[in-house]
Coordinates of C-alpha atoms in Angstrom, one line a residue:
M1 CA -39.4 -36.7 22.9
L2 CA -36.3 -35.2 25.8
K3 CA -33.6 -36.5 23.6
S4 CA -34.6 -34.4 20.1
K5 CA -35.5 -31.0 23.0
S6 CA -31.4 -31.4 23.8
I7 CA -30.3 -32.2 20.5
I8 CA -32.2 -29.4 19.7
W9 CA -30.9 -26.6 22.2
L10 CA -27.7 -28.2 21.9
V11 CA -28.0 -27.1 17.4
L12 CA -29.4 -23.8 18.9
L13 CA -26.4 -23.1 21.9
L14 CA -24.3 -24.2 18.3
V15 CA -25.9 -21.8 15.7
V16 CA -25.7 -18.9 18.9
G17 CA -22.5 -19.3 19.2
I18 CA -20.5 -19.6 15.8
G19 CA -22.9 -16.6 15.5
A20 CA -20.9 -14.8 18.6
A21 CA -17.6 -16.6 17.2
C22 CA -18.2 -14.9 14.0
D23 CA -19.1 -11.9 15.0
G24 CA -16.3 -11.4 17.0
Q25 CA -14.1 -12.5 14.3
T26 CA -15.4 -9.4 11.8
D27 CA -14.6 -6.8 14.7
E28 CA -11.4 -8.7 15.3
A29 CA -11.0 -8.3 11.1
N30 CA -12.7 -4.7 11.0
K31 CA -10.0 -3.9 13.7
F32 CA -7.3 -4.5 11.1
V33 CA -8.5 -2.9 8.2
D34 CA -9.3 0.5 10.7
E35 CA -5.8 0.2 11.6
G36 CA -4.3 0.0 7.9
N37 CA -6.5 2.5 7.1
A38 CA -5.0 5.2 9.8
I39 CA -1.6 4.2 8.1
V40 CA -3.2 4.4 4.7
K41 CA -4.0 8.2 5.9
K42 CA -0.5 8.8 6.4
Y43 CA 0.6 7.1 4.1
N44 CA -1.6 9.5 1.8
D45 CA -0.6 12.6 3.3
I46 CA 3.0 11.3 2.2
S47 CA 2.5 10.7 -0.6
P48 CA 1.8 13.9 -2.3
K49 CA 5.6 15.6 -1.2
A50 CA 7.1 12.9 -2.3
V51 CA 5.6 13.0 -6.0
D52 CA 6.8 16.1 -6.3
S53 CA 9.7 17.2 -4.6
L54 CA 11.1 13.8 -7.3
N55 CA 9.4 16.0 -10.2
A56 CA 10.2 18.6 -8.9
L57 CA 13.9 18.0 -8.5
M58 CA 14.1 15.8 -12.0
G59 CA 11.7 18.3 -13.8
E60 CA 13.0 21.4 -16.4
K61 CA 15.7 22.7 -13.6
M62 CA 18.3 19.8 -14.0
T63 CA 17.9 19.0 -17.5
Q64 CA 18.7 22.8 -17.9
A65 CA 21.6 22.6 -16.0
E66 CA 24.5 22.9 -17.4
D67 CA 26.4 20.4 -15.3
L68 CA 24.2 17.6 -13.7
E69 CA 27.2 16.8 -11.2
Q70 CA 26.6 20.6 -9.7
Y71 CA 23.4 20.4 -10.1
K72 CA 23.5 17.1 -7.8
T73 CA 25.6 18.7 -5.4
A74 CA 23.9 21.9 -4.7
N75 CA 20.4 19.9 -4.3
K76 CA 21.9 17.2 -2.7
A77 CA 19.9 17.9 0.8
K78 CA 16.6 17.8 -1.4
F79 CA 17.1 14.6 -3.0
D80 CA 18.1 12.8 0.0
E81 CA 14.5 14.7 1.5
V82 CA 12.9 12.6 -1.6
V83 CA 14.5 9.3 -0.5
S84 CA 13.7 10.0 3.6
L85 CA 9.7 10.4 1.6
Y86 CA 9.9 7.4 0.0
E87 CA 11.6 5.3 3.5
Q88 CA 9.1 6.9 5.6
L89 CA 6.1 5.9 2.7
D90 CA 8.1 2.1 2.3
K91 CA 8.0 1.8 5.6
S92 CA 4.3 3.2 5.7
G93 CA 3.3 1.2 2.6
T94 CA 4.6 -1.7 5.0
E95 CA 2.9 -1.8 7.3
A96 CA -0.5 -1.0 6.3
A97 CA -0.7 -4.5 4.0
A98 CA 0.6 -6.6 7.5
K99 CA -3.0 -5.5 8.7
F100 CA -4.9 -6.0 5.0
E101 CA -3.1 -9.4 5.2
Q102 CA -4.4 -9.7 8.9
A103 CA -7.6 -8.8 8.1
S104 CA -7.5 -10.7 5.3
K105 CA -7.1 -14.0 7.3
V106 CA -10.1 -13.8 10.4
N107 CA -12.5 -16.1 9.2
T108 CA -15.1 -14.3 8.3
D109 CA -17.1 -13.4 4.8
A110 CA -14.9 -14.6 1.8
K111 CA -15.6 -11.2 -0.4
F112 CA -13.9 -9.4 2.6
K113 CA -11.2 -11.6 3.2
E114 CA -11.1 -11.1 -1.2
Y115 CA -10.6 -7.0 -0.2
A116 CA -9.2 -7.2 2.6
A117 CA -6.6 -9.6 0.3
A118 CA -6.3 -7.2 -2.4
K119 CA -5.6 -3.9 -0.2
A120 CA -2.6 -6.3 1.2
Q121 CA -1.3 -6.4 -2.5
E122 CA -2.2 -3.5 -3.3
F123 CA -0.2 -1.2 -0.2
K124 CA 2.4 -4.1 -0.9
K125 CA 2.8 -2.9 -4.5
R126 CA 2.9 0.7 -3.1
A127 CA 5.7 -0.3 -0.5
E128 CA 7.9 -2.4 -3.4
T129 CA 7.8 1.1 -5.5
D130 CA 8.0 3.5 -2.8
R131 CA 11.1 1.3 -1.5
A132 CA 12.6 1.5 -5.8
S133 CA 12.5 5.0 -5.8
A134 CA 14.4 5.7 -2.9
T135 CA 17.1 2.9 -4.4
F136 CA 17.2 4.7 -8.0
V137 CA 17.4 8.5 -5.9
K138 CA 20.6 7.1 -4.1
S139 CA 21.8 5.2 -7.8
F140 CA 21.4 8.6 -9.1
L141 CA 22.7 10.4 -7.1
A142 CA 26.0 8.2 -7.5
E143 CA 26.2 7.3 -10.4
K144 CA 28.7 10.0 -12.3
D145 CA 28.3 8.9 -15.9
A146 CA 25.6 11.3 -18.0
E147 CA 25.0 8.9 -20.4
K148 CA 24.4 6.3 -16.9
A149 CA 22.5 8.5 -15.6
D150 CA 20.2 9.2 -18.1
R151 CA 18.8 5.3 -19.0
Q152 CA 18.7 5.1 -15.3
V153 CA 15.7 7.5 -15.1
A154 CA 14.4 6.3 -17.9
D155 CA 14.2 2.7 -16.6
Y156 CA 13.2 4.1 -13.7
N157 CA 10.3 6.4 -15.8
K158 CA 9.1 3.3 -17.1
K159 CA 9.7 0.4 -14.3
N160 CA 7.7 3.4 -11.8
A161 CA 4.7 3.2 -14.7
D162 CA 4.5 0.1 -14.7
M163 CA 4.1 -1.0 -10.8
I164 CA 1.8 2.4 -10.0
K165 CA -0.1 0.8 -13.0
E166 CA -0.6 -2.7 -11.1
A167 CA -0.6 -1.0 -7.7
D168 CA -4.0 1.3 -8.8
G169 CA -5.9 -2.5 -10.5
L170 CA -5.5 -3.5 -6.9
M171 CA -7.5 -0.9 -5.9
A172 CA -9.7 -0.9 -8.5
K173 CA -10.2 -4.6 -7.4
A174 CA -10.8 -3.6 -4.3
D175 CA -13.1 -1.0 -4.0
Q176 CA -15.4 -3.2 -7.1
I177 CA -15.1 -6.1 -4.1
V178 CA -16.7 -2.9 -2.4
K179 CA -19.3 -2.0 -5.0
D180 CA -20.3 -5.5 -5.5
N181 CA -20.8 -6.2 -2.1
P182 CA -22.2 -3.3 0.0
G183 CA -23.9 -5.6 2.5
V184 CA -20.9 -7.6 3.7
F185 CA -19.2 -3.7 4.0
K186 CA -21.3 -0.8 5.8

């Protein structure tokens, strides 16, 4: 009798201990997600400016310019600002991805881990997209051959659209996980 009560107490203590440990791990995972979300907020503040600035520079004014090299030279400071914005986005996206990656590795609910992993993948892809945008602007500015520059623009537009589509798909996956599991995400 005494032995069975000891076993019951031991099991009860073990269950309470595991519960407390899991709760602490959930708190740790939530902390990483909160940190990632704070970085995402900064990312979202910068992103529209980068996109709008690049679109303005690469839009109608550029296509109507009589001399592309003169246009690039006259707008060099604006192009440099766009590169800087995309480099900031790359850095923020990489940092956010790392936080979500950390959250996905904490021992917690499987759906929570799946969500965090999807967010990590999303922001890795967004950082890759932003890095490609910065690289594109630099190579576009350096290109002196107008035909090659046109090909660069066309290639960039296709690759950029594909990468954004992939990142948006990962975002939709994460959002669906949250929607399908309201008990996990409060």
